[in-house]
PDB file of C-alpha atoms in Angstrom:
ATOM      1  CA  MET A1442     -47.626  -9.842  33.729  1.00 75.00           C
ATOM      2  CA  SER A1443     -47.979  -6.879  36.544  1.00 86.00           C
ATOM      3  CA  GLU A1444     -46.361  -3.643  35.540  1.00 89.00           C
ATOM      4  CA  SER A1445     -43.986  -3.871  37.547  1.00 89.00           C
ATOM      5  CA  ASP A1446     -42.728  -6.833  35.514  1.00 89.00           C
ATOM      6  CA  LEU A1447     -43.217  -4.762  32.438  1.00 90.00           C
ATOM      7  CA  ARG A1448     -41.392  -2.478  33.045  1.00 91.00           C
ATOM      8  CA  ASP A1449     -38.412  -4.161  34.550  1.00 90.00           C
ATOM      9  CA  ALA A1450     -37.671  -6.462  30.382  1.00 90.00           C
ATOM     10  CA  LEU A1451     -38.348  -2.846  29.229  1.00 91.00           C
ATOM     11  CA  ALA A1452     -35.851  -2.000  31.251  1.00 92.00           C
ATOM     12  CA  ARG A1453     -33.901  -5.231  30.724  1.00 93.00           C
ATOM     13  CA  VAL A1454     -34.242  -4.992  26.802  1.00 93.00           C
ATOM     14  CA  SER A1455     -32.998  -0.890  27.068  1.00 93.00           C
ATOM     15  CA  ASN A1456     -29.577  -2.404  28.742  1.00 94.00           C
ATOM     16  CA  GLU A1457     -29.700  -4.877  25.882  1.00 95.00           C
ATOM     17  CA  LYS A1458     -30.099  -2.319  22.804  1.00 94.00           C
ATOM     18  CA  GLU A1459     -27.499   0.702  23.834  1.00 94.00           C
ATOM     19  CA  ALA A1460     -24.942  -3.103  25.182  1.00 94.00           C
ATOM     20  CA  LEU A1461     -25.437  -3.799  21.403  1.00 95.00           C
ATOM     21  CA  ARG A1462     -25.496   0.041  20.014  1.00 96.00           C
ATOM     22  CA  GLN A1463     -21.721   0.218  21.756  1.00 95.00           C
ATOM     23  CA  GLU A1464     -20.891  -3.266  20.402  1.00 96.00           C
ATOM     24  CA  LEU A1465     -21.654  -2.494  16.904  1.00 95.00           C
ATOM     25  CA  ASP A1466     -19.885   0.825  17.173  1.00 95.00           C
ATOM     26  CA  ALA A1467     -16.900  -0.735  18.174  1.00 94.00           C
ATOM     27  CA  THR A1468     -17.329  -3.177  15.584  1.00 93.00           C
ATOM     28  CA  ARG A1469     -17.908   0.128  12.632  1.00 94.00           C
ATOM     29  CA  LYS A1470     -14.317   1.332  14.044  1.00 92.00           C
ATOM     30  CA  HIS A1471     -12.644  -2.034  14.486  1.00 89.00           C
ATOM     31  CA  VAL A1472     -12.848  -1.738  10.742  1.00 88.00           C
ATOM     32  CA  ARG A1473     -12.697   1.578   9.698  1.00 90.00           C
ATOM     33  CA  THR A1474      -8.228   0.626  11.281  1.00 85.00           C
ATOM     34  CA  ILE A1475      -8.361  -2.134   9.392  1.00 81.00           C
ATOM     35  CA  GLN A1476      -9.514  -0.219   5.734  1.00 84.00           C
ATOM     36  CA  ILE A1477      -7.505   2.964   6.855  1.00 86.00           C
ATOM     37  CA  LEU A1478      -5.023   0.150   7.587  1.00 79.00           C
ATOM     38  CA  ASP A1479      -5.105  -1.309   3.923  1.00 77.00           C
ATOM     39  CA  GLU A1480      -4.885   1.387   2.580  1.00 83.00           C
ATOM     40  CA  LEU A1481      -1.904   2.884   4.508  1.00 81.00           C
ATOM     41  CA  ILE A1482       0.296  -0.594   4.176  1.00 78.00           C
ATOM     42  CA  GLU A1483      -0.625  -1.290  -0.336  1.00 80.00           C
ATOM     43  CA  PRO A1484       1.808   1.468  -1.942  1.00 85.00           C
ATOM     44  CA  TYR A1485       4.681  -0.452   1.053  1.00 80.00           C
ATOM     45  CA  ALA A1486       4.081  -4.145  -0.010  1.00 77.00           C
ATOM     46  CA  ARG A1487       4.172  -2.996  -4.077  1.00 82.00           C
ATOM     47  CA  LYS A1488       7.337  -1.612  -3.615  1.00 85.00           C
ATOM     48  CA  SER A1489       8.669  -4.142  -2.337  1.00 80.00           C
ATOM     49  CA  PHE A1490       6.882  -6.348  -4.411  1.00 80.00           C
ATOM     50  CA  THR A1491       8.094  -4.906  -7.743  1.00 86.00           C
ATOM     51  CA  PHE A1492      11.747  -4.827  -5.508  1.00 84.00           C
ATOM     52  CA  MET A1493      11.765  -8.058  -4.719  1.00 81.00           C
ATOM     53  CA  CYS A1494      10.999  -8.630  -8.392  1.00 84.00           C
ATOM     54  CA  VAL A1495      13.416  -6.353 -10.791  1.00 87.00           C
ATOM     55  CA  TYR A1496      16.088  -7.851  -8.167  1.00 84.00           C
ATOM     56  CA  CYS A1497      15.499 -11.043  -9.300  1.00 82.00           C
ATOM     57  CA  GLY A1498      15.142 -10.472 -12.375  1.00 87.00           C
ATOM     58  CA  VAL A1499      18.633  -8.627 -12.828  1.00 86.00           C
ATOM     59  CA  VAL A1500      20.674 -11.427 -11.483  1.00 84.00           C
ATOM     60  CA  ALA A1501      18.924 -14.214 -13.152  1.00 86.00           C
ATOM     61  CA  LEU A1502      19.919 -11.724 -16.503  1.00 87.00           C
ATOM     62  CA  ILE A1503      23.268 -12.338 -14.098  1.00 85.00           C
ATOM     63  CA  LEU A1504      23.710 -15.985 -14.400  1.00 84.00           C
ATOM     64  CA  LEU A1505      21.723 -16.258 -17.418  1.00 86.00           C
ATOM     65  CA  LEU A1506      24.627 -14.173 -19.202  1.00 86.00           C
ATOM     66  CA  ASP A1507      26.733 -15.512 -16.983  1.00 84.00           C
ATOM     67  CA  GLY A1508      26.191 -19.275 -18.084  1.00 83.00           C
ATOM     68  CA  CYS A1509      25.881 -18.567 -22.057  1.00 84.00           C
ATOM     69  CA  GLN A1510      29.337 -16.993 -22.010  1.00 78.00           C
ATOM     70  CA  VAL A1511      28.060 -15.882 -25.439  1.00 73.00           C
ATOM     71  CA  THR A1512      29.385 -12.775 -25.087  1.00 75.00           C
ATOM     72  CA  GLY A1513      32.757 -13.125 -23.757  1.00 78.00           C
ATOM     73  CA  PHE A1514      30.717 -12.242 -19.428  1.00 78.00           C
ATOM     74  CA  LYS A1515      31.939 -14.872 -16.389  1.00 84.00           C
ATOM     75  CA  LEU A1516      31.819 -14.072 -12.725  1.00 84.00           C
ATOM     76  CA  PRO A1517      34.348 -16.164 -10.460  1.00 87.00           C
ATOM     77  CA  ASP A1518      31.857 -18.868  -8.826  1.00 86.00           C
ATOM     78  CA  GLU A1519      32.683 -16.726  -5.050  1.00 89.00           C
ATOM     79  CA  VAL A1520      30.909 -13.670  -7.220  1.00 86.00           C
ATOM     80  CA  LEU A1521      27.960 -16.189  -8.537  1.00 84.00           C
ATOM     81  CA  LYS A1522      28.005 -17.452  -4.532  1.00 86.00           C
ATOM     82  CA  TYR A1523      27.126 -14.147  -2.595  1.00 86.00           C
ATOM     83  CA  LEU A1524      24.323 -13.373  -6.425  1.00 83.00           C
ATOM     84  CA  VAL A1525      22.564 -17.016  -5.555  1.00 83.00           C
ATOM     85  CA  GLY A1526      22.823 -15.782  -1.731  1.00 84.00           C
ATOM     86  CA  SER A1527      21.863 -12.146  -1.870  1.00 81.00           C
ATOM     87  CA  THR A1528      18.676 -13.392  -3.305  1.00 80.00           C
ATOM     88  CA  ALA A1529      17.648 -15.969  -1.124  1.00 78.00           C
ATOM     89  CA  THR A1530      18.696 -13.621   1.961  1.00 78.00           C
ATOM     90  CA  THR A1531      16.602 -10.739   0.117  1.00 74.00           C
ATOM     91  CA  VAL A1532      12.880 -12.554  -0.474  1.00 76.00           C
ATOM     92  CA  ILE A1533      13.343 -14.586   2.729  1.00 75.00           C
ATOM     93  CA  GLY A1534      13.958 -12.064   4.163  1.00 76.00           C
ATOM     94  CA  LEU A1535      11.535  -9.966   2.856  1.00 73.00           C
ATOM     95  CA  VAL A1536       8.717 -11.116   3.066  1.00 72.00           C
ATOM     96  CA  GLY A1537       9.474 -13.549   6.001  1.00 70.00           C
ATOM     97  CA  MET A1538      10.149 -10.877   8.561  1.00 63.00           C
ATOM     98  CA  VAL A1539      11.163  -7.012   7.353  1.00 65.00           C
ATOM     99  CA  LEU A1540       6.666  -7.753   5.940  1.00 66.00           C
ATOM    100  CA  THR A1541       5.508 -10.029   8.242  1.00 68.00           C
ATOM    101  CA  GLY A1542       6.580  -7.999  11.114  1.00 60.00           C
ATOM    102  CA  ILE A1543       5.424  -5.484   9.887  1.00 63.00           C
ATOM    103  CA  PHE A1544       1.832  -6.141   8.422  1.00 62.00           C
ATOM    104  CA  VAL A1545       1.079  -8.256  11.000  1.00 62.00           C
ATOM    105  CA  GLY A1546       1.961  -6.721  13.962  1.00 58.00           C
ATOM    106  CA  ALA A1547       0.080  -3.651  12.488  1.00 56.00           C
ATOM    107  CA  ARG A1548      -2.862  -6.285  13.215  1.00 57.00           C
ATOM    108  CA  ARG A1549      -2.256  -7.193  16.635  1.00 58.00           C
ATOM    109  CA  ARG A1550      -1.406  -3.407  17.535  1.00 54.00           C
ATOM    110  CA  GLU A1551      -5.494  -2.913  16.745  1.00 50.00           C
ATOM    111  CA  ASP A1552      -6.727  -6.252  17.549  1.00 48.00           C
TER     112      ASP A1552
END
């Protein structure tokens, strides 16, 4: 190999090294952004899950009290339909639309 060929090869290797370094820096920034998003989203996910669990538990308790009628607790059928429907709407709406929109939407913008 001539000296010129060696210089060309060295220049190519230097360019490749710089390109790989830039790609590594971009990947590190992307990973850090994902970590930050996870840290920001986690409290909202926990609160949303807690809300759904408590809401569904309260509705289940009301349905149980109405079904057993031990304490004389009786709700009209329309109210029971509303409770069951609102529970399904809460779970489907919160998980299916709101949380997915917030969490997946935040990830898509970053990519």
